Amino acid sequence: MTRSKASGIRRWWIVAPDSLWRDRRFVRCWTGSAVSQAGDRVSELALPLTAAAVLDASAGQVAVLTAVVWAPHLLAIVLGAWVERASGGC
């Protein structure tokens, strides 16, 4: 953080000259990732809630739907370990 000489107040919004936040490619990548993650979290919550509220799904149906929503995440863990082992590690 930088300090204003006149007031002595820290200005947290001023970015250092060598900061990653000044790199346009990084900011675009970070923003895209943040929007994608926010969309994923909304989908994980909204899909089962919509099924329960609007479609009158039973608890078992909502559980299956939630498992289907989470399946890619769990599969990624297994596949990531498999690829890491197959490639010889770091």
mmCIF file of N, CA and C in Angstrom:
data_model
loop_
_atom_site.group_PDB
_atom_site.id
_atom_site.type_symbol
_atom_site.label_atom_id
_atom_site.label_comp_id
_atom_site.label_asym_id
_atom_site.label_seq_id
_atom_site.Cartn_x
_atom_site.Cartn_y
_atom_site.Cartn_z
ATOM 1 N N MET A 1 0.835 -1.178 0.000
ATOM 2 C CA MET A 1 0.000 0.000 0.000
ATOM 3 C C MET A 1 0.877 1.237 0.000
ATOM 4 N N THR A 2 0.369 2.258 -0.604
ATOM 5 C CA THR A 2 1.122 3.510 -0.643
ATOM 6 C C THR A 2 0.477 4.529 0.283
ATOM 7 N N ARG A 3 1.295 5.481 0.686
ATOM 8 C CA ARG A 3 0.789 6.551 1.551
ATOM 9 C C ARG A 3 0.803 7.859 0.789
ATOM 10 N N SER A 4 -0.242 8.615 0.980
ATOM 11 C CA SER A 4 -0.280 9.966 0.447
ATOM 12 C C SER A 4 0.582 10.845 1.353
ATOM 13 N N LYS A 5 1.479 11.607 0.774
ATOM 14 C CA LYS A 5 2.365 12.443 1.590
ATOM 15 C C LYS A 5 1.588 13.539 2.309
ATOM 16 N N ALA A 6 0.570 14.053 1.672
ATOM 17 C CA ALA A 6 -0.160 15.178 2.253
ATOM 18 C C ALA A 6 -1.020 14.731 3.429
ATOM 19 N N SER A 7 -1.771 13.673 3.272
ATOM 20 C CA SER A 7 -2.740 13.321 4.302
ATOM 21 C C SER A 7 -2.291 12.179 5.202
ATOM 22 N N GLY A 8 -1.314 11.389 4.775
ATOM 23 C CA GLY A 8 -0.884 10.260 5.580
ATOM 24 C C GLY A 8 -1.848 9.084 5.515
ATOM 25 N N ILE A 9 -2.827 9.125 4.639
ATOM 26 C CA ILE A 9 -3.820 8.063 4.512
ATOM 27 C C ILE A 9 -3.308 7.016 3.532
ATOM 28 N N ARG A 10 -3.484 5.751 3.880
ATOM 29 C CA ARG A 10 -3.094 4.680 2.966
ATOM 30 C C ARG A 10 -4.120 4.554 1.857
ATOM 31 N N ARG A 11 -3.641 4.445 0.649
ATOM 32 C CA ARG A 11 -4.539 4.293 -0.499
ATOM 33 C C ARG A 11 -4.348 2.893 -1.053
ATOM 34 N N TRP A 12 -5.243 1.991 -0.685
ATOM 35 C CA TRP A 12 -5.124 0.598 -1.078
ATOM 36 C C TRP A 12 -5.446 0.380 -2.546
ATOM 37 N N TRP A 13 -6.114 1.315 -3.195
ATOM 38 C CA TRP A 13 -6.519 1.119 -4.586
ATOM 39 C C TRP A 13 -5.418 1.480 -5.586
ATOM 40 N N ILE A 14 -4.347 2.087 -5.103
ATOM 41 C CA ILE A 14 -3.227 2.423 -5.983
ATOM 42 C C ILE A 14 -2.357 1.179 -6.120
ATOM 43 N N VAL A 15 -2.109 0.761 -7.350
ATOM 44 C CA VAL A 15 -1.391 -0.475 -7.624
ATOM 45 C C VAL A 15 0.071 -0.164 -7.909
ATOM 46 N N ALA A 16 0.952 -0.987 -7.373
ATOM 47 C CA ALA A 16 2.390 -0.811 -7.593
ATOM 48 C C ALA A 16 2.714 -0.960 -9.080
ATOM 49 N N PRO A 17 3.744 -0.297 -9.561
ATOM 50 C CA PRO A 17 4.083 -0.331 -10.989
ATOM 51 C C PRO A 17 4.397 -1.725 -11.520
ATOM 52 N N ASP A 18 4.928 -2.615 -10.686
ATOM 53 C CA ASP A 18 5.289 -3.945 -11.149
ATOM 54 C C ASP A 18 4.249 -5.004 -10.770
ATOM 55 N N SER A 19 3.043 -4.587 -10.443
ATOM 56 C CA SER A 19 1.985 -5.491 -10.016
ATOM 57 C C SER A 19 1.384 -6.257 -11.198
ATOM 58 N N LEU A 20 0.924 -7.458 -10.922
ATOM 59 C CA LEU A 20 0.234 -8.251 -11.951
ATOM 60 C C LEU A 20 -1.057 -7.574 -12.413
ATOM 61 N N TRP A 21 -1.647 -6.766 -11.568
ATOM 62 C CA TRP A 21 -2.906 -6.114 -11.917
ATOM 63 C C TRP A 21 -2.738 -5.100 -13.045
ATOM 64 N N ARG A 22 -1.525 -4.760 -13.386
ATOM 65 C CA ARG A 22 -1.276 -3.860 -14.515
ATOM 66 C C ARG A 22 -1.131 -4.622 -15.832
ATOM 67 N N ASP A 23 -1.027 -5.947 -15.765
ATOM 68 C CA ASP A 23 -0.908 -6.775 -16.961
ATOM 69 C C ASP A 23 -2.307 -7.092 -17.481
ATOM 70 N N ARG A 24 -2.617 -6.593 -18.671
ATOM 71 C CA ARG A 24 -3.958 -6.744 -19.245
ATOM 72 C C ARG A 24 -4.352 -8.212 -19.428
ATOM 73 N N ARG A 25 -3.400 -9.041 -19.849
ATOM 74 C CA ARG A 25 -3.702 -10.460 -20.059
ATOM 75 C C ARG A 25 -4.062 -11.145 -18.752
ATOM 76 N N PHE A 26 -3.328 -10.822 -17.680
ATOM 77 C CA PHE A 26 -3.633 -11.408 -16.386
ATOM 78 C C PHE A 26 -5.018 -10.989 -15.899
ATOM 79 N N VAL A 27 -5.328 -9.708 -16.036
ATOM 80 C CA VAL A 27 -6.630 -9.204 -15.576
ATOM 81 C C VAL A 27 -7.763 -9.870 -16.350
ATOM 82 N N ARG A 28 -7.595 -10.027 -17.658
ATOM 83 C CA ARG A 28 -8.633 -10.689 -18.462
ATOM 84 C C ARG A 28 -8.791 -12.152 -18.063
ATOM 85 N N CYS A 29 -7.676 -12.834 -17.828
ATOM 86 C CA CYS A 29 -7.729 -14.240 -17.412
ATOM 87 C C CYS A 29 -8.374 -14.365 -16.033
ATOM 88 N N TRP A 30 -7.972 -13.505 -15.098
ATOM 89 C CA TRP A 30 -8.523 -13.544 -13.750
ATOM 90 C C TRP A 30 -10.021 -13.240 -13.761
ATOM 91 N N THR A 31 -10.418 -12.249 -14.532
ATOM 92 C CA THR A 31 -11.833 -11.885 -14.608
ATOM 93 C C THR A 31 -12.653 -13.019 -15.197
ATOM 94 N N GLY A 32 -12.162 -13.614 -16.277
ATOM 95 C CA GLY A 32 -12.872 -14.737 -16.887
ATOM 96 C C GLY A 32 -13.007 -15.908 -15.938
ATOM 97 N N SER A 33 -11.948 -16.197 -15.204
ATOM 98 C CA SER A 33 -11.983 -17.289 -14.240
ATOM 99 C C SER A 33 -12.955 -16.986 -13.103
ATOM 100 N N ALA A 34 -12.956 -15.755 -12.630
ATOM 101 C CA ALA A 34 -13.862 -15.363 -11.541
ATOM 102 C C ALA A 34 -15.319 -15.468 -11.976
ATOM 103 N N VAL A 35 -15.625 -15.013 -13.188
ATOM 104 C CA VAL A 35 -16.997 -15.095 -13.696
ATOM 105 C C VAL A 35 -17.401 -16.557 -13.873
ATOM 106 N N SER A 36 -16.502 -17.370 -14.390
ATOM 107 C CA SER A 36 -16.785 -18.790 -14.573
ATOM 108 C C SER A 36 -17.051 -19.477 -13.237
ATOM 109 N N GLN A 37 -16.227 -19.202 -12.242
ATOM 110 C CA GLN A 37 -16.415 -19.800 -10.924
ATOM 111 C C GLN A 37 -17.733 -19.350 -10.287
ATOM 112 N N ALA A 38 -18.065 -18.083 -10.443
ATOM 113 C CA ALA A 38 -19.333 -17.585 -9.903
ATOM 114 C C ALA A 38 -20.509 -18.291 -10.576
ATOM 115 N N GLY A 39 -20.430 -18.473 -11.889
ATOM 116 C CA GLY A 39 -21.481 -19.189 -12.605
ATOM 117 C C GLY A 39 -21.603 -20.631 -12.159
ATOM 118 N N ASP A 40 -20.475 -21.275 -11.922
ATOM 119 C CA ASP A 40 -20.499 -22.657 -11.432
ATOM 120 C C ASP A 40 -21.179 -22.750 -10.077
ATOM 121 N N ARG A 41 -20.828 -21.822 -9.176
ATOM 122 C CA ARG A 41 -21.422 -21.866 -7.837
ATOM 123 C C ARG A 41 -22.932 -21.613 -7.894
ATOM 124 N N VAL A 42 -23.357 -20.687 -8.736
ATOM 125 C CA VAL A 42 -24.785 -20.402 -8.870
ATOM 126 C C VAL A 42 -25.504 -21.629 -9.425
ATOM 127 N N SER A 43 -24.917 -22.267 -10.430
ATOM 128 C CA SER A 43 -25.541 -23.454 -11.019
ATOM 129 C C SER A 43 -25.639 -24.592 -10.012
ATOM 130 N N GLU A 44 -24.603 -24.775 -9.212
ATOM 131 C CA GLU A 44 -24.625 -25.837 -8.211
ATOM 132 C C GLU A 44 -25.735 -25.633 -7.190
ATOM 133 N N LEU A 45 -26.056 -24.402 -6.914
ATOM 134 C CA LEU A 45 -27.108 -24.116 -5.943
ATOM 135 C C LEU A 45 -28.478 -23.998 -6.599
ATOM 136 N N ALA A 46 -28.541 -23.306 -7.727
ATOM 137 C CA ALA A 46 -29.834 -22.989 -8.339
ATOM 138 C C ALA A 46 -30.512 -24.199 -8.963
ATOM 139 N N LEU A 47 -29.762 -25.097 -9.565
ATOM 140 C CA LEU A 47 -30.377 -26.234 -10.249
ATOM 141 C C LEU A 47 -31.149 -27.134 -9.288
ATOM 142 N N PRO A 48 -30.554 -27.603 -8.184
ATOM 143 C CA PRO A 48 -31.338 -28.409 -7.246
ATOM 144 C C PRO A 48 -32.487 -27.636 -6.587
ATOM 145 N N LEU A 49 -32.265 -26.356 -6.273
ATOM 146 C CA LEU A 49 -33.337 -25.578 -5.662
ATOM 147 C C LEU A 49 -34.504 -25.381 -6.625
ATOM 148 N N THR A 50 -34.203 -25.147 -7.890
ATOM 149 C CA THR A 50 -35.255 -24.999 -8.891
ATOM 150 C C THR A 50 -36.015 -26.303 -9.056
ATOM 151 N N ALA A 51 -35.297 -27.409 -9.068
ATOM 152 C CA ALA A 51 -35.958 -28.710 -9.205
ATOM 153 C C ALA A 51 -36.895 -28.960 -8.035
ATOM 154 N N ALA A 52 -36.470 -28.589 -6.837
ATOM 155 C CA ALA A 52 -37.296 -28.826 -5.654
ATOM 156 C C ALA A 52 -38.491 -27.880 -5.596
ATOM 157 N N ALA A 53 -38.252 -26.609 -5.909
ATOM 158 C CA ALA A 53 -39.312 -25.612 -5.748
ATOM 159 C C ALA A 53 -40.300 -25.603 -6.906
ATOM 160 N N VAL A 54 -39.800 -25.598 -8.122
ATOM 161 C CA VAL A 54 -40.678 -25.437 -9.293
ATOM 162 C C VAL A 54 -41.210 -26.764 -9.795
ATOM 163 N N LEU A 55 -40.365 -27.773 -9.833
ATOM 164 C CA LEU A 55 -40.763 -29.050 -10.419
ATOM 165 C C LEU A 55 -41.284 -30.054 -9.394
ATOM 166 N N ASP A 56 -41.329 -29.659 -8.133
ATOM 167 C CA ASP A 56 -41.777 -30.541 -7.045
ATOM 168 C C ASP A 56 -41.023 -31.861 -7.023
ATOM 169 N N ALA A 57 -39.710 -31.789 -7.148
ATOM 170 C CA ALA A 57 -38.884 -32.988 -7.116
ATOM 171 C C ALA A 57 -38.798 -33.515 -5.689
ATOM 172 N N SER A 58 -38.695 -34.830 -5.576
ATOM 173 C CA SER A 58 -38.569 -35.441 -4.257
ATOM 174 C C SER A 58 -37.133 -35.274 -3.758
ATOM 175 N N ALA A 59 -36.917 -35.618 -2.503
ATOM 176 C CA ALA A 59 -35.573 -35.498 -1.923
ATOM 177 C C ALA A 59 -34.581 -36.397 -2.653
ATOM 178 N N GLY A 60 -35.018 -37.578 -3.033
ATOM 179 C CA GLY A 60 -34.152 -38.498 -3.768
ATOM 180 C C GLY A 60 -33.780 -37.960 -5.138
ATOM 181 N N GLN A 61 -34.740 -37.353 -5.819
ATOM 182 C CA GLN A 61 -34.462 -36.783 -7.135
ATOM 183 C C GLN A 61 -33.494 -35.599 -7.040
ATOM 184 N N VAL A 62 -33.668 -34.781 -6.023
ATOM 185 C CA VAL A 62 -32.755 -33.649 -5.818
ATOM 186 C C VAL A 62 -31.357 -34.164 -5.481
ATOM 187 N N ALA A 63 -31.275 -35.237 -4.707
ATOM 188 C CA ALA A 63 -29.972 -35.821 -4.371
ATOM 189 C C ALA A 63 -29.270 -36.340 -5.615
ATOM 190 N N VAL A 64 -30.009 -37.018 -6.493
ATOM 191 C CA VAL A 64 -29.425 -37.517 -7.739
ATOM 192 C C VAL A 64 -28.974 -36.348 -8.605
ATOM 193 N N LEU A 65 -29.794 -35.318 -8.701
ATOM 194 C CA LEU A 65 -29.438 -34.149 -9.495
ATOM 195 C C LEU A 65 -28.180 -33.467 -8.952
ATOM 196 N N THR A 66 -28.079 -33.361 -7.644
ATOM 197 C CA THR A 66 -26.897 -32.774 -7.027
ATOM 198 C C THR A 66 -25.655 -33.628 -7.307
ATOM 199 N N ALA A 67 -25.807 -34.940 -7.264
ATOM 200 C CA ALA A 67 -24.686 -35.834 -7.573
ATOM 201 C C ALA A 67 -24.247 -35.669 -9.025
ATOM 202 N N VAL A 68 -25.204 -35.497 -9.926
ATOM 203 C CA VAL A 68 -24.869 -35.292 -11.343
ATOM 204 C C VAL A 68 -24.147 -33.960 -11.540
ATOM 205 N N VAL A 69 -24.564 -32.940 -10.814
ATOM 206 C CA VAL A 69 -23.909 -31.634 -10.911
ATOM 207 C C VAL A 69 -22.471 -31.719 -10.396
ATOM 208 N N TRP A 70 -22.233 -32.492 -9.335
ATOM 209 C CA TRP A 70 -20.903 -32.605 -8.740
ATOM 210 C C TRP A 70 -20.015 -33.626 -9.437
ATOM 211 N N ALA A 71 -20.548 -34.498 -10.257
ATOM 212 C CA ALA A 71 -19.777 -35.571 -10.895
ATOM 213 C C ALA A 71 -18.554 -35.060 -11.665
ATOM 214 N N PRO A 72 -18.657 -34.002 -12.469
ATOM 215 C CA PRO A 72 -17.454 -33.541 -13.177
ATOM 216 C C PRO A 72 -16.322 -33.119 -12.247
ATOM 217 N N HIS A 73 -16.650 -32.535 -11.106
ATOM 218 C CA HIS A 73 -15.618 -32.116 -10.157
ATOM 219 C C HIS A 73 -14.903 -33.327 -9.569
ATOM 220 N N LEU A 74 -15.675 -34.335 -9.199
ATOM 221 C CA LEU A 74 -15.081 -35.535 -8.628
ATOM 222 C C LEU A 74 -14.290 -36.307 -9.672
ATOM 223 N N LEU A 75 -14.797 -36.336 -10.891
ATOM 224 C CA LEU A 75 -14.094 -37.005 -11.974
ATOM 225 C C LEU A 75 -12.774 -36.293 -12.282
ATOM 226 N N ALA A 76 -12.766 -34.987 -12.193
ATOM 227 C CA ALA A 76 -11.548 -34.221 -12.451
ATOM 228 C C ALA A 76 -10.450 -34.565 -11.451
ATOM 229 N N ILE A 77 -10.807 -34.826 -10.212
ATOM 230 C CA ILE A 77 -9.807 -35.194 -9.205
ATOM 231 C C ILE A 77 -9.137 -36.506 -9.589
ATOM 232 N N VAL A 78 -9.947 -37.489 -9.956
ATOM 233 C CA VAL A 78 -9.408 -38.801 -10.327
ATOM 234 C C VAL A 78 -8.589 -38.709 -11.610
ATOM 235 N N LEU A 79 -9.129 -38.036 -12.612
ATOM 236 C CA LEU A 79 -8.421 -37.920 -13.884
ATOM 237 C C LEU A 79 -7.145 -37.093 -13.745
ATOM 238 N N GLY A 80 -7.170 -36.068 -12.915
ATOM 239 C CA GLY A 80 -5.971 -35.266 -12.694
ATOM 240 C C GLY A 80 -4.852 -36.086 -12.081
ATOM 241 N N ALA A 81 -5.182 -36.924 -11.117
ATOM 242 C CA ALA A 81 -4.173 -37.794 -10.508
ATOM 243 C C ALA A 81 -3.659 -38.806 -11.520
ATOM 244 N N TRP A 82 -4.547 -39.322 -12.330
ATOM 245 C CA TRP A 82 -4.140 -40.301 -13.356
ATOM 246 C C TRP A 82 -3.208 -39.670 -14.384
ATOM 247 N N VAL A 83 -3.538 -38.471 -14.849
ATOM 248 C CA VAL A 83 -2.692 -37.796 -15.833
ATOM 249 C C VAL A 83 -1.337 -37.453 -15.222
ATOM 250 N N GLU A 84 -1.340 -37.008 -13.978
ATOM 251 C CA GLU A 84 -0.081 -36.677 -13.300
ATOM 252 C C GLU A 84 0.807 -37.923 -13.174
ATOM 253 N N ARG A 85 0.213 -39.031 -12.853
ATOM 254 C CA ARG A 85 0.989 -40.271 -12.730
ATOM 255 C C ARG A 85 1.486 -40.751 -14.091
ATOM 256 N N ALA A 86 0.630 -40.649 -15.119
ATOM 257 C CA ALA A 86 1.000 -41.112 -16.454
ATOM 258 C C ALA A 86 2.090 -40.233 -17.074
ATOM 259 N N SER A 87 2.101 -38.942 -16.740
ATOM 260 C CA SER A 87 3.090 -38.041 -17.336
ATOM 261 C C SER A 87 4.421 -38.053 -16.605
ATOM 262 N N GLY A 88 4.493 -38.736 -15.501
ATOM 263 C CA GLY A 88 5.762 -38.826 -14.763
ATOM 264 C C GLY A 88 5.914 -37.795 -13.670
ATOM 265 N N GLY A 89 4.893 -37.031 -13.400
ATOM 266 C CA GLY A 89 4.963 -36.044 -12.311
ATOM 267 C C GLY A 89 5.658 -34.764 -12.731
ATOM 268 N N CYS A 90 5.923 -33.948 -11.762
ATOM 269 C CA CYS A 90 6.542 -32.636 -12.026
ATOM 270 C C CYS A 90 8.009 -32.748 -12.298
#
